[in-house]
XYZ file of C-alpha atoms in Angstrom:
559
model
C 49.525 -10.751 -109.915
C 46.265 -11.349 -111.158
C 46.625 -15.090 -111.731
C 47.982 -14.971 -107.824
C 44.960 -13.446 -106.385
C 43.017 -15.728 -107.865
C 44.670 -19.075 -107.009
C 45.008 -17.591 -103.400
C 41.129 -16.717 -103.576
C 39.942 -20.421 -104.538
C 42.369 -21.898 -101.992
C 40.812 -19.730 -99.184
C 37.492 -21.073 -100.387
C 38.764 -24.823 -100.485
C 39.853 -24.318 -96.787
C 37.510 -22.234 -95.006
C 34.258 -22.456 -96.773
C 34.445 -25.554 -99.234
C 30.265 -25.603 -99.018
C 29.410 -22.124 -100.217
C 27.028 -21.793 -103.287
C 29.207 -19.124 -104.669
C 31.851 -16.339 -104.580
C 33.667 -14.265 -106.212
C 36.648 -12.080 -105.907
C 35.792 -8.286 -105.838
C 37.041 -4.883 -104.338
C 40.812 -3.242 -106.077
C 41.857 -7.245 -106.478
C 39.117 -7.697 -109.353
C 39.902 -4.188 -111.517
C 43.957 -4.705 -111.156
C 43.891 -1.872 -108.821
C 46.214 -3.856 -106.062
C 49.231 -2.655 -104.061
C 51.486 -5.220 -102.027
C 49.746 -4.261 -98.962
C 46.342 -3.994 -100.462
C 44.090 -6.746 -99.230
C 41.856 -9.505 -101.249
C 38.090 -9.127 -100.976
C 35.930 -12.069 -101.167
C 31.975 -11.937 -101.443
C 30.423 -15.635 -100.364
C 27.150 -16.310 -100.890
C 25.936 -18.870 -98.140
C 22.710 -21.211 -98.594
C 22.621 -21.407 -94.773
C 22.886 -18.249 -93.316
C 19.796 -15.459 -92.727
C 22.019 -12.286 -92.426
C 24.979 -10.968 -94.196
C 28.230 -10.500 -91.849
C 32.020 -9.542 -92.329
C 35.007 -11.519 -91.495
C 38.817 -10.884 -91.689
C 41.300 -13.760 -92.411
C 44.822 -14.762 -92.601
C 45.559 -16.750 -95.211
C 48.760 -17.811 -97.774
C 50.477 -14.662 -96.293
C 47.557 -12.032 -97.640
C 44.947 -10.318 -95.648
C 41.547 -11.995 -96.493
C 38.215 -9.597 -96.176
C 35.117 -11.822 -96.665
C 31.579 -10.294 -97.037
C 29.385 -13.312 -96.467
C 25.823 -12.730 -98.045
C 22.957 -15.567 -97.578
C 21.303 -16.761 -100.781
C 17.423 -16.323 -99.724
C 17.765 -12.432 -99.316
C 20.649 -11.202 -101.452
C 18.428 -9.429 -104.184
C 16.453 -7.771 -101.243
C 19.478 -6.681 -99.648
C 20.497 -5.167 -103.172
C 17.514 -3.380 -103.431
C 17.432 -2.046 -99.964
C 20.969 -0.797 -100.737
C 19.872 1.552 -103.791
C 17.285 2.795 -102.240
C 19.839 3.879 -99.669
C 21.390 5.433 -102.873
C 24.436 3.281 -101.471
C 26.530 1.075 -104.415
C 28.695 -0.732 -102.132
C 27.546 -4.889 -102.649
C 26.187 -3.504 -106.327
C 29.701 -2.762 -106.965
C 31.198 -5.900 -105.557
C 29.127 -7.702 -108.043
C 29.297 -5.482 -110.878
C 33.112 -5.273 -110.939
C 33.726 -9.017 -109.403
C 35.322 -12.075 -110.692
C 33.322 -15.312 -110.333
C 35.540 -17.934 -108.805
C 33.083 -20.294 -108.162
C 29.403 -20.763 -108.996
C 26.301 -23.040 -108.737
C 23.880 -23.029 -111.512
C 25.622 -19.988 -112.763
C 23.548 -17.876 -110.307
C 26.471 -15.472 -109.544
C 25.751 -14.912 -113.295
C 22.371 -13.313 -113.015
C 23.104 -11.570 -109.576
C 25.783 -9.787 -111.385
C 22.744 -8.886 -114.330
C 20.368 -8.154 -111.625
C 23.144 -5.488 -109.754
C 24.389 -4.265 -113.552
C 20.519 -2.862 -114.037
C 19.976 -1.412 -110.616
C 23.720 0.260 -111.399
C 22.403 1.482 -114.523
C 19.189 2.749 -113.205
C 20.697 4.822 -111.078
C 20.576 6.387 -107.045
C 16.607 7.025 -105.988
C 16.716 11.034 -105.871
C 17.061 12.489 -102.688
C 13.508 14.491 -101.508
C 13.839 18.350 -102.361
C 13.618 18.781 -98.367
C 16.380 16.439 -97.850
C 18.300 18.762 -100.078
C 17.418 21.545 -98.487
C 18.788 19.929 -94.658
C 22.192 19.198 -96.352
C 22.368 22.634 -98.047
C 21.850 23.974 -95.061
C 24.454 21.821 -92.791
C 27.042 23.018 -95.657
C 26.302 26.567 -95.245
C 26.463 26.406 -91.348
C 29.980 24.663 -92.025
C 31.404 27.059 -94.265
C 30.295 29.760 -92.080
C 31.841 28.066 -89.726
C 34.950 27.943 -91.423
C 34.802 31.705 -92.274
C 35.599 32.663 -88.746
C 38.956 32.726 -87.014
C 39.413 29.992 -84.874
C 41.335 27.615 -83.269
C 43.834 25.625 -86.045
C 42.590 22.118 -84.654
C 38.852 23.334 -85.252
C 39.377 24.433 -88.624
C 40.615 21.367 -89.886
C 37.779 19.280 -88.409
C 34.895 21.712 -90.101
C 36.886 21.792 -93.085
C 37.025 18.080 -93.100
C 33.176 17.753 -92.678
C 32.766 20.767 -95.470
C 35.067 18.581 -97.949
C 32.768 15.509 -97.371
C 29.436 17.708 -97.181
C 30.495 19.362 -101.429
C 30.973 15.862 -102.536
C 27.908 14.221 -100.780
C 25.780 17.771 -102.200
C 27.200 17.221 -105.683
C 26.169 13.262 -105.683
C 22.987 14.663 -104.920
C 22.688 17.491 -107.730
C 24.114 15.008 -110.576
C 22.145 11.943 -109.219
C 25.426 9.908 -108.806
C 25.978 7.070 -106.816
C 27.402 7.396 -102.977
C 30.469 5.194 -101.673
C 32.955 5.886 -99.199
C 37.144 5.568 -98.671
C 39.156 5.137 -101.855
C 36.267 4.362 -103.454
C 34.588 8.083 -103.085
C 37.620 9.577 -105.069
C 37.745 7.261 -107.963
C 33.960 7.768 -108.371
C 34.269 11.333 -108.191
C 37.025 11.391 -110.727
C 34.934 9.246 -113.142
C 31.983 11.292 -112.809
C 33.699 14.509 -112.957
C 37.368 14.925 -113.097
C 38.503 18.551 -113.359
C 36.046 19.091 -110.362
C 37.371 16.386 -108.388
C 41.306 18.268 -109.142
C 40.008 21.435 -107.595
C 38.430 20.208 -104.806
C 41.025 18.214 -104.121
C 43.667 21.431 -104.885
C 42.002 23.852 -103.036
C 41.570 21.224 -99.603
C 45.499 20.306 -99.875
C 46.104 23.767 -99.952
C 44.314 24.283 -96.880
C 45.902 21.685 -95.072
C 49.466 22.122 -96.569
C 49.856 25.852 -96.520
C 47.009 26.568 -94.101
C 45.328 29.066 -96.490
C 41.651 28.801 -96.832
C 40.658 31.034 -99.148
C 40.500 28.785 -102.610
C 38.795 26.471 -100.135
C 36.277 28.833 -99.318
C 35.978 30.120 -102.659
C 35.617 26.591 -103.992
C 32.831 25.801 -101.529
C 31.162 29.065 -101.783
C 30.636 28.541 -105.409
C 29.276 25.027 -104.779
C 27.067 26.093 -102.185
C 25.103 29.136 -104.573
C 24.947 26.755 -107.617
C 22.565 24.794 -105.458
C 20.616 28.095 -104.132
C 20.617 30.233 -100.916
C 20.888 29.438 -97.289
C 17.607 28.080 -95.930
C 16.135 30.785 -94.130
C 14.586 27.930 -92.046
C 14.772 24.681 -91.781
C 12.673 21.987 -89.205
C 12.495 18.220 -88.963
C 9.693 18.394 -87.098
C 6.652 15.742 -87.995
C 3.250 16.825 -87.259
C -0.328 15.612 -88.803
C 0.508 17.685 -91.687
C 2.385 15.606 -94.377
C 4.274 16.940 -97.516
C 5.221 14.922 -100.004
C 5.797 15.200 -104.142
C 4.662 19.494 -103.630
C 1.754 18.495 -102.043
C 0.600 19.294 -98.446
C -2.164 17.101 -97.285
C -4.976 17.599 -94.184
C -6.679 15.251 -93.441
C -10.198 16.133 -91.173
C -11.958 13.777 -89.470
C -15.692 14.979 -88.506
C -18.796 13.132 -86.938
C -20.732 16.259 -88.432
C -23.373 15.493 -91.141
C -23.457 19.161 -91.621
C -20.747 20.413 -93.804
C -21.207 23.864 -93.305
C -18.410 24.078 -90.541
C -16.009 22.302 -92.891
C -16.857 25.137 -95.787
C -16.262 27.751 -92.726
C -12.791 26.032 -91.698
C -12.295 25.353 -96.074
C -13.046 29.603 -96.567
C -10.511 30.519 -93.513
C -7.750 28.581 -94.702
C -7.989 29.948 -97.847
C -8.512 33.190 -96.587
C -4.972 32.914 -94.741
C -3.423 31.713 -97.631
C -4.400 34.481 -99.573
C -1.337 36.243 -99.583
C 0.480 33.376 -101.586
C -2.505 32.578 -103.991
C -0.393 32.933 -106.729
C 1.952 30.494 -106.262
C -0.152 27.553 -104.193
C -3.044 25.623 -105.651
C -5.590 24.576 -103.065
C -7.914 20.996 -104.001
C -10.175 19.769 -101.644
C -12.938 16.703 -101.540
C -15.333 15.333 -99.251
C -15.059 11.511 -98.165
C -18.737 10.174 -97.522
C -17.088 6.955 -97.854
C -14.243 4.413 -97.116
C -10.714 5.657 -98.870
C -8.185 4.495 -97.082
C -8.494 6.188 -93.860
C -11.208 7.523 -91.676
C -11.324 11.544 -92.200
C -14.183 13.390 -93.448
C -12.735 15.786 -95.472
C -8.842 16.039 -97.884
C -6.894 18.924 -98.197
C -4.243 18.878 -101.033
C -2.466 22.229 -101.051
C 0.119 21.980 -104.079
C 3.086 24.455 -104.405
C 7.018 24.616 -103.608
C 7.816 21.936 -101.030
C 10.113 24.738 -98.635
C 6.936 27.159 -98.981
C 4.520 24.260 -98.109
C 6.911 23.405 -95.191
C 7.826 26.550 -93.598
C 5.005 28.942 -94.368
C 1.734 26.746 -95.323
C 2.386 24.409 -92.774
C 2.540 26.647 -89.554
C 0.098 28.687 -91.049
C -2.314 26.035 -91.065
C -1.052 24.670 -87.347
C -1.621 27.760 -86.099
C -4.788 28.350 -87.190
C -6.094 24.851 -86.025
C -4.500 25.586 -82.495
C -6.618 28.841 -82.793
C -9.796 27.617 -83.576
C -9.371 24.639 -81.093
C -12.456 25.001 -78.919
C -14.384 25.676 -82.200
C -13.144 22.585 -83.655
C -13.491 20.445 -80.574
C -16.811 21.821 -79.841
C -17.860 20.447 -83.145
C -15.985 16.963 -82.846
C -13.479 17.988 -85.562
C -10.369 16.961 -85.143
C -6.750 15.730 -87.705
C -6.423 12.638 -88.419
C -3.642 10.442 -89.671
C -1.557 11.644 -92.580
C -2.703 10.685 -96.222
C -0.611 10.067 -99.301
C -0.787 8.086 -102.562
C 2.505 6.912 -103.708
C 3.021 6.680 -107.575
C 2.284 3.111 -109.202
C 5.618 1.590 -110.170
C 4.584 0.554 -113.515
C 4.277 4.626 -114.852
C 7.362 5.754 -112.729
C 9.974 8.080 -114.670
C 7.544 8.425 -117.547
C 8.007 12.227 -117.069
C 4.716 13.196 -116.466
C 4.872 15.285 -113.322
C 1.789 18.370 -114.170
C -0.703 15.200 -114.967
C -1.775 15.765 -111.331
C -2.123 19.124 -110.751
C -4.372 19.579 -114.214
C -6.551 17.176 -113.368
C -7.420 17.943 -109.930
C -7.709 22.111 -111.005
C -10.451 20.286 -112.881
C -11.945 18.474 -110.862
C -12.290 21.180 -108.079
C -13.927 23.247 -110.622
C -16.772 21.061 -111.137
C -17.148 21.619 -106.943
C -16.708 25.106 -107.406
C -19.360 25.951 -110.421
C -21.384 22.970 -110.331
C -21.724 22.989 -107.174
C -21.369 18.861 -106.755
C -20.108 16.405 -109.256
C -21.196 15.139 -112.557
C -21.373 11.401 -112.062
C -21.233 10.605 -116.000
C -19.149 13.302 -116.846
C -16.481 12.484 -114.111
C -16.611 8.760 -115.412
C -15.845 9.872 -118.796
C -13.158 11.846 -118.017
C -11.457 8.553 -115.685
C -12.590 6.657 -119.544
C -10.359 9.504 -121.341
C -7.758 9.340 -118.723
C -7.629 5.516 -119.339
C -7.192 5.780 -122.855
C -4.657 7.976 -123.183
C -2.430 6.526 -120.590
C -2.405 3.537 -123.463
C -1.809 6.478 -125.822
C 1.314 7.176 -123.698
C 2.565 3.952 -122.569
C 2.274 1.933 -125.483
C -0.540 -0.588 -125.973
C 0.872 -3.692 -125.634
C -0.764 -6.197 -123.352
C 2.092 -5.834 -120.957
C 0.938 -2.628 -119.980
C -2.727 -3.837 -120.372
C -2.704 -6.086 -117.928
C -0.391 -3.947 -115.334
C -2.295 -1.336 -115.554
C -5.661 -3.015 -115.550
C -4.410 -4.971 -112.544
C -3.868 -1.624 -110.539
C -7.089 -0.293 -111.470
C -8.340 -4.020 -110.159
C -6.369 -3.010 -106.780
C -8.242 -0.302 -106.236
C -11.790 -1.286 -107.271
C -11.956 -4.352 -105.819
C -12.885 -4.295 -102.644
C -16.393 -2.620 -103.485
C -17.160 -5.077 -105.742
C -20.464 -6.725 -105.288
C -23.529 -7.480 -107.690
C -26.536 -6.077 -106.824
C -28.095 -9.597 -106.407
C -25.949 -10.364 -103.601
C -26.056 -6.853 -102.154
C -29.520 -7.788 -99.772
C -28.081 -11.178 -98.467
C -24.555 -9.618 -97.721
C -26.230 -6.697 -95.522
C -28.177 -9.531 -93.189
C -24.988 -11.294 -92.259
C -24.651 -11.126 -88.764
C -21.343 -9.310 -87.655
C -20.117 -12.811 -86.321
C -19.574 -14.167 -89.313
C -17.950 -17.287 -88.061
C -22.270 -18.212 -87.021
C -22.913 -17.910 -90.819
C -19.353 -18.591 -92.676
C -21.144 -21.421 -94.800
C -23.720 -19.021 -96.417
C -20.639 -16.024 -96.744
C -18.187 -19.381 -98.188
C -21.598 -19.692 -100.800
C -22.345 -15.831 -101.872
C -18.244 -15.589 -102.324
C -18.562 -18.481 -104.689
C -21.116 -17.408 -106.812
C -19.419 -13.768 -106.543
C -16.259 -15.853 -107.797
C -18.105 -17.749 -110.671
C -19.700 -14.569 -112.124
C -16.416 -12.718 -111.791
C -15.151 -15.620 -113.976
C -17.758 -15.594 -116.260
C -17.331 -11.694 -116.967
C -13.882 -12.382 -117.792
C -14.194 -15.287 -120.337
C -16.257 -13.409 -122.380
C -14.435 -10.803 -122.426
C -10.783 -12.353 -122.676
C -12.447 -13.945 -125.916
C -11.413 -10.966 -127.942
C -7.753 -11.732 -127.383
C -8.066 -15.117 -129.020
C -5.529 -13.651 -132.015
C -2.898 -12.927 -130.262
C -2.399 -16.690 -128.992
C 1.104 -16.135 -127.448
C -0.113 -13.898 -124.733
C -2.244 -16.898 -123.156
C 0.097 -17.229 -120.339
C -0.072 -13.392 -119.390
C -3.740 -13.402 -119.342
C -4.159 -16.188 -117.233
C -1.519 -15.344 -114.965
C -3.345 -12.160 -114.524
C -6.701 -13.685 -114.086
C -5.355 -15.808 -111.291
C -3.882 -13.033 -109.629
C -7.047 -11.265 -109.273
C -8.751 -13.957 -108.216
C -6.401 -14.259 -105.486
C -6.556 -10.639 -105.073
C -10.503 -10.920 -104.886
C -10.338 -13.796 -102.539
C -8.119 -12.093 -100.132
C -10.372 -8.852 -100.128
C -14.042 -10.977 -99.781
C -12.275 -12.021 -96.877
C -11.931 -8.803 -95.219
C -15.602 -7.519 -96.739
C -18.108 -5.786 -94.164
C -21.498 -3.838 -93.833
C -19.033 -0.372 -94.922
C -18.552 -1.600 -98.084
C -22.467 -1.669 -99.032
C -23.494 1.585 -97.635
C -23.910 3.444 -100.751
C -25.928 3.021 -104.237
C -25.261 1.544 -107.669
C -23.987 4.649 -109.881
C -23.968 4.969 -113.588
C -22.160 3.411 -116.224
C -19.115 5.410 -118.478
C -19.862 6.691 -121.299
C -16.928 5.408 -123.836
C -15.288 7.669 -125.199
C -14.701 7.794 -129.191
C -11.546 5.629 -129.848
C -9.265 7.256 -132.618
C -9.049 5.542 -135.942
C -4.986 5.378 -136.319
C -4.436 2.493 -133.966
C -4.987 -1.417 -134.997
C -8.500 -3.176 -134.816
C -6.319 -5.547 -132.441
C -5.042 -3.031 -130.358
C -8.952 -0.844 -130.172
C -10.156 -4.326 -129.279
C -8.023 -4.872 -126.032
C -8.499 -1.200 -124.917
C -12.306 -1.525 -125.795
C -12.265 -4.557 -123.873
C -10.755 -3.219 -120.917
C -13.408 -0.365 -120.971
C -16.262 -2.840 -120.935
C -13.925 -4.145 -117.759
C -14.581 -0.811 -116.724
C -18.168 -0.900 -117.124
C -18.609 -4.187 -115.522
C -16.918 -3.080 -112.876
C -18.903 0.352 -112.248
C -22.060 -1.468 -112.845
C -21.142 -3.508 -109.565
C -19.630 -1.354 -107.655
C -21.017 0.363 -104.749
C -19.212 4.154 -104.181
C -20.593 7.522 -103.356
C -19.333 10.591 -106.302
C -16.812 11.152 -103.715
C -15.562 8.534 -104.113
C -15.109 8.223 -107.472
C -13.115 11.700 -107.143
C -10.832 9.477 -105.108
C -10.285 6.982 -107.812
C -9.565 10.181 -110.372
C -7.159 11.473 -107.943
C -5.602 7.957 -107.741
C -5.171 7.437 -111.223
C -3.662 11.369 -111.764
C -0.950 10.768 -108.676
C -0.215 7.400 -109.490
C 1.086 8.732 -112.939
C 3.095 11.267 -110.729
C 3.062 13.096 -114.510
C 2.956 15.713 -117.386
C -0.173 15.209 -120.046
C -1.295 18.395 -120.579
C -5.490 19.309 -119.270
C -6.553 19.770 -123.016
C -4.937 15.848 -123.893
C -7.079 13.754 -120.928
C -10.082 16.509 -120.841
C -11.263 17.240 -124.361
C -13.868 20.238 -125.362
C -17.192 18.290 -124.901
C -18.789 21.418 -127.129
């Protein structure tokens, strides 16, 4: 049958789309799965088209599905998929049979969807989790109660789909629907897939619910208790990753109403000290957004959500004349999202540990320790090579982030004056800016050459370094052109102070890391950010980890 399918397949393609740049045959027709009625699935990939669409054929006696896919935004559309922790057109092209191709690029799309197979679903949030679990448990209560035959088999129907979606979810396993589901569920887990599938005929068959329930009921506890409340619900409070965020906005120089509004919240908190940590900093600069003053309340995510949270919202609501009074107001939500370079490096505490310390400085020293902030980020640095692996790879990715972040407060010191008396229409003066960018450019350059002279050994990794130099230029280029008076409001601040490099690693590998701490150093020295700010950068570096070092690792005894 086989050998049919597929002489059918290219003869549909001859007829109705002879100018396609590829397709294969896919679906039950490409794993031998076929009955006499089943139909033939065909995925065409178009050079034409700008959107993917379905079409249903006649053709040689056989039903003929076509999924037409256009070339320019097939690996986007795969992408989009997993993150919709959906496998559907991965599938198609993991499990298809190329029929035809053009420069074998069916070839490496089927590559590209084996690794985004093989990396798995993107988890599902833990308050995601907690919506479904609780949609489950209203169903199966639901289904505990006598009612109406006709409405037990609908909530039963739901339940059934509800245990397999919630299982996906606990194992991390892909999603699918139809036939499709069941032979997915049987691979992953067979005897489970029997007894659901047991205990639901039984229902329907017999009309006896009880190994249904008792199925369901011990799906339903595995994953934890009811919800005692649940809310979807968005407010200017965010949680993400176990962290709550508040974010203050305040035209007050004086920070003693912030420390009043910092004590109260803590003070309402109280009660769950014990399981919540509370890390706060001031902004006297720009990061990102416009508040004054970050909250970042760390803890469970369902405590954060439905006890923090309307803790906090009801305290602002009752201090509302206070705050307005003072021009205090929320602002717009504020998260970092983890880098993807040091994602699933399993390093989740990284954050936490770092920020404990970091609040203690505000909470003994009263403010921070410029140099001994900067060499903790220098410790941090290193040992994220320590747990990555130095290769250049890394190096440069990582270096390239740090870049990201840094960049746009770049400016030597000689330029500083001249930048501050441009006029706010720049277009009057856009020959002197196009000048001071150049010369900004040229020393930027000239930093680098001398310092990408240390990799002269390792000749093979010329391409990487340039391509990497290029890129921040570009990245440089597109930030000067964005640069104003905010930037340049604040004064030069120290250099590191390296940190002792350890003696069992290669004079090759101490010289890249060296040289991306005198990157470092170059940087600072140019570089134009209140403490605060620097705090910022620390916290960036800990969350875009999103992991577990432990505190003694990045902050060593200094006695």
């Amino acid at each position: 049958m086989q050998e049919e399918i597929e002489e059918i397949s290219l003869s549909f393609i001859a007829e109705y789309a002879p100018n396609c740049y590829s397709a294969m045959v896919t679906g039950s027709a490409s794993v031998e799965n076929m009955t006499l009625n089943s139909d033939i699935d065909i995925l065409i990939i178009d050079s034409v088209i700008s959107r993917d669409y379905f079409e249903s054929f006649f053709h040689r006696g056989r039903k003929i599905d076509c999924i037409v896919m256009p070339l320019i935004a097939i690996k986007d559309i795969l992408k989009e998929e997993s993150e919709k922790n959906s496998i559907t057109y991965i599938d198609m092209l993991y499990k298809g049979t190329v029929i035809k191709d053009t420069n074998q690029y069916l070839q490496e799309l089927k590559k590209y969807a084996i690794e985004l197979r093989k990396k798995g679903p993107k988890p599902v949030s833990l308050f995601h989790q907690k919506m479904m679990l609780f949609y489950a448990y209203n169903l199966y209560e639901d289904l505990i109660d006598e009612r109406d035959w006709g409405e037990l088999l609908f909530i039963a129907v739901d339940l059934f789909n509800q245990l397999i979606i919630l299982n996906n979810v606990r194992h991390n396993y892909w999603t699918t629907h139809g036939k499709w589901k069941y032979r997915y569920l049987v691979n992953y887990d067979k005897k489970y897939a029997e007894e659901l599938v047991k205990s639901f005929n039984s229902f329907v068959a017999e009309r006896n619910k009880t190994d249904f329930l008792l199925l369901a009921k011990e799906n339903l506890t595995a994953l934890g208790p009811k919800p005692r409340h649940i809310s979807s619900r968005l407010n200017s409070l965010t949680v993400g990753n176990d962290f709550l965020t508040v974010s203050i906005k305040t035209t007050l120089i004086n920070k003693d109403v912030y420390e009043v509004f910092l004590k109260e919240i803590k003070k309402e908190l109280a009660l769950y000290d014990c399981s919540l940590a509370m890390f706060y900093m001031r902004n006297d600069g720009d990061i990102r957004d416009e508040s004054s003053y970050l909250i970042f309340i760390h803890g469970d995510e369902e405590i954060l959500n439905f006890v923090v949270r309307p803790l906090i919202v009801s305290y602002i609501k009752g201090r509302g004349e206070h705050l307005a009074k003072n021009d205090m107001v929320l602002s717009l939500p504020y998260y970092l999202e983890p880098h993807s370079l040091f994602t699933n490096q399993g390093t989740y505490e990284l954050t936490k540990s770092l920020l404990m310390h970091f609040n203690s400085i505000y909470e003994y020293v009263g403010e921070y320790d410029e140099n001994l902030l900067l060499t903790y980020l220098m410790k941090f640095h290193f040992h994220v090579g320590m747990k990555l692996g130095f290769s250049i790879e890394n190096y440069i990715q990582f270096n390239e982030y740090l870049t990201q972040l840094w960049l746009p407060f770049m400016l030597d010191k000689e330029y500083r004056k001249s930048f501050r008396e441009l006029e706010e229409d720049k277009a009057v003066k856009i020959g002197e800016y196009k000048q001071l960018y150049g010369q900004q450019k040229e020393a930027f350059v000239e930093n680098y050459s001398g310092i990408l002279k240390n990799w002269k050994e390792d000749q093979e990794n010329d391409r990487l370094i340039d391509d990497y130099t290029a890129k921040a230029l570009s990245l440089m280029r597109d930030i000067f052109d964005t640069l104003n008076d905010d930037f340049f409001r604040r004064n030069q601040i120290p250099q590191f102070k390296l940190n002792q490099i350890t003696a069992d690693i290669s004079d090759l590998e101490k010289t890249r890391w060296l040289s991306l701490s005198e990157i470092l150093n170059r940087l600072y020295g140019s570089v134009l950010l209140s403490s605060n700010q620097k705090t910022y950068l620390a916290f960036a570096c800990s969350s875009m980890l999103g992991g577990v070092m432990e505190l003694n690792i990045i902050v060593e005894n200094e006695n």
